[in-house]
mmCIF file of C-alpha atoms in Angstrom:
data_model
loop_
_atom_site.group_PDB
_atom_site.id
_atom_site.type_symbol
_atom_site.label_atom_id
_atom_site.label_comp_id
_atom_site.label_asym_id
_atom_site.label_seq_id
_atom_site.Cartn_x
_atom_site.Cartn_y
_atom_site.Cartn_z
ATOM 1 C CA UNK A 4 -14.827 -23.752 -18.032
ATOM 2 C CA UNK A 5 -11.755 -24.452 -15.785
ATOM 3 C CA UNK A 6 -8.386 -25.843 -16.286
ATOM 4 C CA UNK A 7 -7.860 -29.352 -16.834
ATOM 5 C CA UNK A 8 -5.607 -31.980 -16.268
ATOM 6 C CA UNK A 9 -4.256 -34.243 -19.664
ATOM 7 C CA UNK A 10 -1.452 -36.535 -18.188
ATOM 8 C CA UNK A 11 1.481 -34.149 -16.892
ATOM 9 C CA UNK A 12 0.046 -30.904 -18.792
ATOM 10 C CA UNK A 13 -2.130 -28.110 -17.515
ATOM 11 C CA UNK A 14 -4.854 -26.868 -19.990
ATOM 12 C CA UNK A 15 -6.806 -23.288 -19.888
ATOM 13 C CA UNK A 16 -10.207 -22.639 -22.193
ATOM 14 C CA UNK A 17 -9.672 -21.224 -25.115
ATOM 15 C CA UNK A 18 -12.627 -21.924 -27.769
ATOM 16 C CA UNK A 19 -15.674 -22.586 -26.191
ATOM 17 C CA UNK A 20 -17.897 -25.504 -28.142
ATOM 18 C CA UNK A 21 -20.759 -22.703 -28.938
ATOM 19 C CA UNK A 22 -17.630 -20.517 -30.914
ATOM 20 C CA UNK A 23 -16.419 -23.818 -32.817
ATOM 21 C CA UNK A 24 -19.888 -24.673 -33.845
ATOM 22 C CA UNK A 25 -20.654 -21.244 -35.044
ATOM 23 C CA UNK A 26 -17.351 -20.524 -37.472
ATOM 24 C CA UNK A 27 -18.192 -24.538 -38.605
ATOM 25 C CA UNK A 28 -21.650 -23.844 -39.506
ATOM 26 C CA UNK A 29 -20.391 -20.877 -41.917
ATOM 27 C CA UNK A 30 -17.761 -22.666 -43.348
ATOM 28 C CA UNK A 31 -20.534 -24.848 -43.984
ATOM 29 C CA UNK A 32 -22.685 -22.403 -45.837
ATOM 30 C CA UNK A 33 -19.858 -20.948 -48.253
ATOM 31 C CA UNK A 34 -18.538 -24.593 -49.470
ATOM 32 C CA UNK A 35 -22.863 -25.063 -49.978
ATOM 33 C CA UNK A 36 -22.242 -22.070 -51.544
ATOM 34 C CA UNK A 37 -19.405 -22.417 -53.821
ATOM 35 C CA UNK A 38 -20.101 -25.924 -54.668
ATOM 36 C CA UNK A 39 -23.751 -25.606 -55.207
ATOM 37 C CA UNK A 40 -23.542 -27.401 -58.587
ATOM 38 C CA UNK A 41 -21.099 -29.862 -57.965
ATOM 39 C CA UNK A 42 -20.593 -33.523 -55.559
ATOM 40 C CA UNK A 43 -17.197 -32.524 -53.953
ATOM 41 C CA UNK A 44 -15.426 -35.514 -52.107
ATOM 42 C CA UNK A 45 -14.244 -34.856 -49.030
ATOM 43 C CA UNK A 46 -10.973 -36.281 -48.047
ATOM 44 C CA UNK A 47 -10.996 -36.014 -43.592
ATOM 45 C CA UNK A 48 -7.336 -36.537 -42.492
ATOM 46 C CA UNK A 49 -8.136 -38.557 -38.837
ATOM 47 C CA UNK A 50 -7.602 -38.681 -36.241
ATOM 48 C CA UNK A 51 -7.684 -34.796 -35.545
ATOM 49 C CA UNK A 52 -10.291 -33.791 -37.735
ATOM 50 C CA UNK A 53 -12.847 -36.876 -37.103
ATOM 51 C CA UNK A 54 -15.367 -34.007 -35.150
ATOM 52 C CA UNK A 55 -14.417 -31.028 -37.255
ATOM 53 C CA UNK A 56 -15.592 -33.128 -39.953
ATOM 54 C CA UNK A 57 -18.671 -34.979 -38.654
ATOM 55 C CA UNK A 58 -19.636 -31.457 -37.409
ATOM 56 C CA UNK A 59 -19.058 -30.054 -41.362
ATOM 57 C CA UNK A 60 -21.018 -32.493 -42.574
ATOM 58 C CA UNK A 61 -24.015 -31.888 -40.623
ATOM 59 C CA UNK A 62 -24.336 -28.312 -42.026
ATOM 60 C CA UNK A 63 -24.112 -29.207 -45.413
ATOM 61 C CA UNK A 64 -26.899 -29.052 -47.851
ATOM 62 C CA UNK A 65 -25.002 -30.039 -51.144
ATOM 63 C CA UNK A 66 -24.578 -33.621 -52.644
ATOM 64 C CA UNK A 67 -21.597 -34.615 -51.079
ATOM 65 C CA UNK A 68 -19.275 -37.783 -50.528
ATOM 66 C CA UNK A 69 -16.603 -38.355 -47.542
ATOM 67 C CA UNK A 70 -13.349 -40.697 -47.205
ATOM 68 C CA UNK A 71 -10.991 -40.829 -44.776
ATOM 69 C CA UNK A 72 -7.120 -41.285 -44.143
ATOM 70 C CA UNK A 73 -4.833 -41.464 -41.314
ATOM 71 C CA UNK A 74 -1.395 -39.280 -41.533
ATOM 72 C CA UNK A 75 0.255 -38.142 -38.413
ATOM 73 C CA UNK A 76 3.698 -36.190 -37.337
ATOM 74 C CA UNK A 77 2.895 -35.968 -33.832
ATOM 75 C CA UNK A 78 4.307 -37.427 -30.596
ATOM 76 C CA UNK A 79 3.418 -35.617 -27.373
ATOM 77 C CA UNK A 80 3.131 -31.549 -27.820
ATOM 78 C CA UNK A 81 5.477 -31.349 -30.606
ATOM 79 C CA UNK A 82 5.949 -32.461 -34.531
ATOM 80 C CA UNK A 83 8.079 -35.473 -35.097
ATOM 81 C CA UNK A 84 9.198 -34.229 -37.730
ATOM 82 C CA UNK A 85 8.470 -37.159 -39.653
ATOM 83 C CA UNK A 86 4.714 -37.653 -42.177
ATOM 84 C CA UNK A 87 3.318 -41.031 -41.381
ATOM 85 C CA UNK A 88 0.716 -42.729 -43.508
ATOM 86 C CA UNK A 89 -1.195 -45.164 -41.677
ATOM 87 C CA UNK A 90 -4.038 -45.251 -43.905
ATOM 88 C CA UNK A 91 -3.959 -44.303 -47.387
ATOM 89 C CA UNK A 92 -6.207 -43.009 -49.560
ATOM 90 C CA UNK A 93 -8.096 -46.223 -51.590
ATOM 91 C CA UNK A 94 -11.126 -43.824 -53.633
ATOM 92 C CA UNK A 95 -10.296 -42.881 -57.177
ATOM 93 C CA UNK A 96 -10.247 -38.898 -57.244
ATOM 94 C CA UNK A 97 -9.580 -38.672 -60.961
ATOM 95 C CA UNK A 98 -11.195 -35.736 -62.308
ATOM 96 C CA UNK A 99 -12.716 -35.315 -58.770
ATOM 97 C CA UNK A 100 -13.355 -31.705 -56.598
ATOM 98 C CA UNK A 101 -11.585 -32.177 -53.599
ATOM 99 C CA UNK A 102 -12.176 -30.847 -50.252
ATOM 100 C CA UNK A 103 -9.261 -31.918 -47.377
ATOM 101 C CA UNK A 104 -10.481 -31.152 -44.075
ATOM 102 C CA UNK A 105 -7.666 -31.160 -41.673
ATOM 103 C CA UNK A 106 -7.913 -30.112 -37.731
ATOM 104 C CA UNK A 107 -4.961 -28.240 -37.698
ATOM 105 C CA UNK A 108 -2.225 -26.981 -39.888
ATOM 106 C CA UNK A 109 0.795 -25.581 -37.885
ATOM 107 C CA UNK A 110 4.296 -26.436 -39.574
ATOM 108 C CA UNK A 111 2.500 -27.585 -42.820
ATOM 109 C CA UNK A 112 4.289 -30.551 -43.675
ATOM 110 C CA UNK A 113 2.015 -32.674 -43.412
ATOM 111 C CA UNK A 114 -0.252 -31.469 -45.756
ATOM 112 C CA UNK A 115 2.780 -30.443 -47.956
ATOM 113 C CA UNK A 116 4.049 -33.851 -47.922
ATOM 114 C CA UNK A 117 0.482 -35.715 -48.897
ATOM 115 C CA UNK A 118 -0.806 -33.148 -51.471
ATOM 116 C CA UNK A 119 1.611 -34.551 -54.213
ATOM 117 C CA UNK A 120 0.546 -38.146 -54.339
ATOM 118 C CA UNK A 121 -3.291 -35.868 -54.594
ATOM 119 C CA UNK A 122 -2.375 -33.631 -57.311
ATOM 120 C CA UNK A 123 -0.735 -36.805 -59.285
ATOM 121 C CA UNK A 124 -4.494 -38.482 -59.414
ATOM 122 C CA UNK A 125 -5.363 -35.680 -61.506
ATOM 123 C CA UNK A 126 -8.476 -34.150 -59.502
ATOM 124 C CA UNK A 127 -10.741 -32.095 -61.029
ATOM 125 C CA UNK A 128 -9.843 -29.351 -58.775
ATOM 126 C CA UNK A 129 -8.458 -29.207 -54.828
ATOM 127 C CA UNK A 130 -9.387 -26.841 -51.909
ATOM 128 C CA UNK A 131 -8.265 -27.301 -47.957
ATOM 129 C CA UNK A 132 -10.446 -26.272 -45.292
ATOM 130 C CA UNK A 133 -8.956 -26.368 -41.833
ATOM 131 C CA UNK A 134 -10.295 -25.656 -38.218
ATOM 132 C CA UNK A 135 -7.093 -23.944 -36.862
ATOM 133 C CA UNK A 136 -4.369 -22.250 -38.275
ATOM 134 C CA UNK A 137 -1.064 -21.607 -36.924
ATOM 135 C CA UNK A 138 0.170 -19.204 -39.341
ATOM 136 C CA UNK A 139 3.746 -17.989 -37.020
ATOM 137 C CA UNK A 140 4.466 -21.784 -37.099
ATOM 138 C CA UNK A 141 4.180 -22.721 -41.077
ATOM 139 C CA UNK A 142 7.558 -23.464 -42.396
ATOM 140 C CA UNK A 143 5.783 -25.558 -45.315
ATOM 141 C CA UNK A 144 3.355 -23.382 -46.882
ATOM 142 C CA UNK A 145 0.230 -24.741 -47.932
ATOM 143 C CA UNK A 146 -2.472 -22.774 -49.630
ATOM 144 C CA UNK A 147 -5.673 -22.695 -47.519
ATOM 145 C CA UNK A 148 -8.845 -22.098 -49.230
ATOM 146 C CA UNK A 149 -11.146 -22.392 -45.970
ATOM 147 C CA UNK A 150 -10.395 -21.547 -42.660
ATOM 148 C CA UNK A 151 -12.070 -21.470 -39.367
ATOM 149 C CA UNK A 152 -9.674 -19.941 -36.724
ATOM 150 C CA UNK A 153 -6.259 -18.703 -36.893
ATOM 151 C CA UNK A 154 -4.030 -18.941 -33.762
ATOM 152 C CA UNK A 155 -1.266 -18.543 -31.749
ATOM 153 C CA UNK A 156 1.527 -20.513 -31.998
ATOM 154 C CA UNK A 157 0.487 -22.075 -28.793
ATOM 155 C CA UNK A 158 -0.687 -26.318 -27.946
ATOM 156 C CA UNK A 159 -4.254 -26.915 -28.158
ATOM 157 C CA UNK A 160 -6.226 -29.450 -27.013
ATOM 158 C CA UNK A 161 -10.274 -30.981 -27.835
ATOM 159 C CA UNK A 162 -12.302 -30.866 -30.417
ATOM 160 C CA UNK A 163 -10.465 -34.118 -31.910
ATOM 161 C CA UNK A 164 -7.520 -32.888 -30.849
ATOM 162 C CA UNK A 165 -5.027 -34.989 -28.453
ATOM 163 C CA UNK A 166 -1.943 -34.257 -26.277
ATOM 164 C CA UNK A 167 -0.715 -38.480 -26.597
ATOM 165 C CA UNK A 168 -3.915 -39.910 -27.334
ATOM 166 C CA UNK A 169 -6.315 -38.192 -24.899
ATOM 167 C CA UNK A 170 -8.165 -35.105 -25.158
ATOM 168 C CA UNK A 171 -9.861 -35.571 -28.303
ATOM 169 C CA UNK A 172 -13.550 -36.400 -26.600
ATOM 170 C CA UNK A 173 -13.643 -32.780 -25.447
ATOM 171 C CA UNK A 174 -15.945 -30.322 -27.199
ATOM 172 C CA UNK A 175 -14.112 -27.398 -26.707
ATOM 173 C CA UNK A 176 -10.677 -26.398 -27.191
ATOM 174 C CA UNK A 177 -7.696 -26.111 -24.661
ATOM 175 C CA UNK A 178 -4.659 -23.922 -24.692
ATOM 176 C CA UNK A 179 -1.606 -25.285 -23.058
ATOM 177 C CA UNK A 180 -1.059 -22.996 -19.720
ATOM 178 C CA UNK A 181 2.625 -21.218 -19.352
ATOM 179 C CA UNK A 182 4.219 -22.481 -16.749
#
């Protein structure tokens, strides 16, 4: 493990693939747990969480569905600012249990933005299960059920994670290096 190159920005290590895997697989084992008796649906916000998910998914035992949608606030290291839906939700979660999976909540407005137009289709119940959490950089909070890995309030990269649209093929995760 080395440091890498993404366009202009130097990356260090920071979660190696082996670590990820490990704190997925028991996330893994207490939604099989809690949701032993039940089909949750899980809702994967892309692109970020596309491998946090399909990695999820492989560890679980219980009945389960997936869909996915595409918000973003992004553009280069930083949050615009701004929620955009690019793909919206088309399942009917009425009376559903809902699992979001999300890569990464830092700011939280993302998720504080979308979870609304959820709670207005009346699910059954609602839980959020994230890989990383920024907890010094929430200025939205959001209660999180599940959680992987809290960090820093420092730019990562891998793991479905991108720094403009490259990155997100690596299967660990990168920290920004200081300059």
């Amino acid at each position: 493990m080395s440091t890498i190159q993404v366009h202009d920005k130097f990356f260090i290590p920071y979660l190696s693939e082996e670590k990820i895997i490990e704190k997925v697989k028991q996330l893994a084992e207490r939604i099989n747990s809690d949701y032993k008796d039940k089909r949750p649906l899980f809702i994967s916000i892309l692109n970020g969480s596309f491998m946090f998910s399909a990695d999820l998914f492989k560890f679980l035992t219980i009945e389960s569905e997936i869909c996915f949608i595409k918000l973003a606030s992004y553009k280069g290291t930083k949050s615009s600012g701004q929620v955009i839906t690019a793909i919206g939700l088309d399942t009917d979660i009425h009376g559903r249990d809902i699992i979001i999976l999300e890569d990464i909540i830092d700011t939280g407005k993302t998720l504080s933005q979308f979870l609304p137009q959820v709670f207005n289709q009346q699910p059954a119940s609602l839980k959020i299960a994230v890989l990383l959490h920024k907890p010094e950089a929430t200025v939205h909070p959001v209660d999180i059920d599940y959680t992987c890995f809290s960090i820093p309030n420092k730019f990562v990269l891998g793991y479905g994670l991108d720094y403009n649209g490259l990155g997100r093929n690596l299967s660990q995760l990168y920290q920004l290096k200081e300059e």
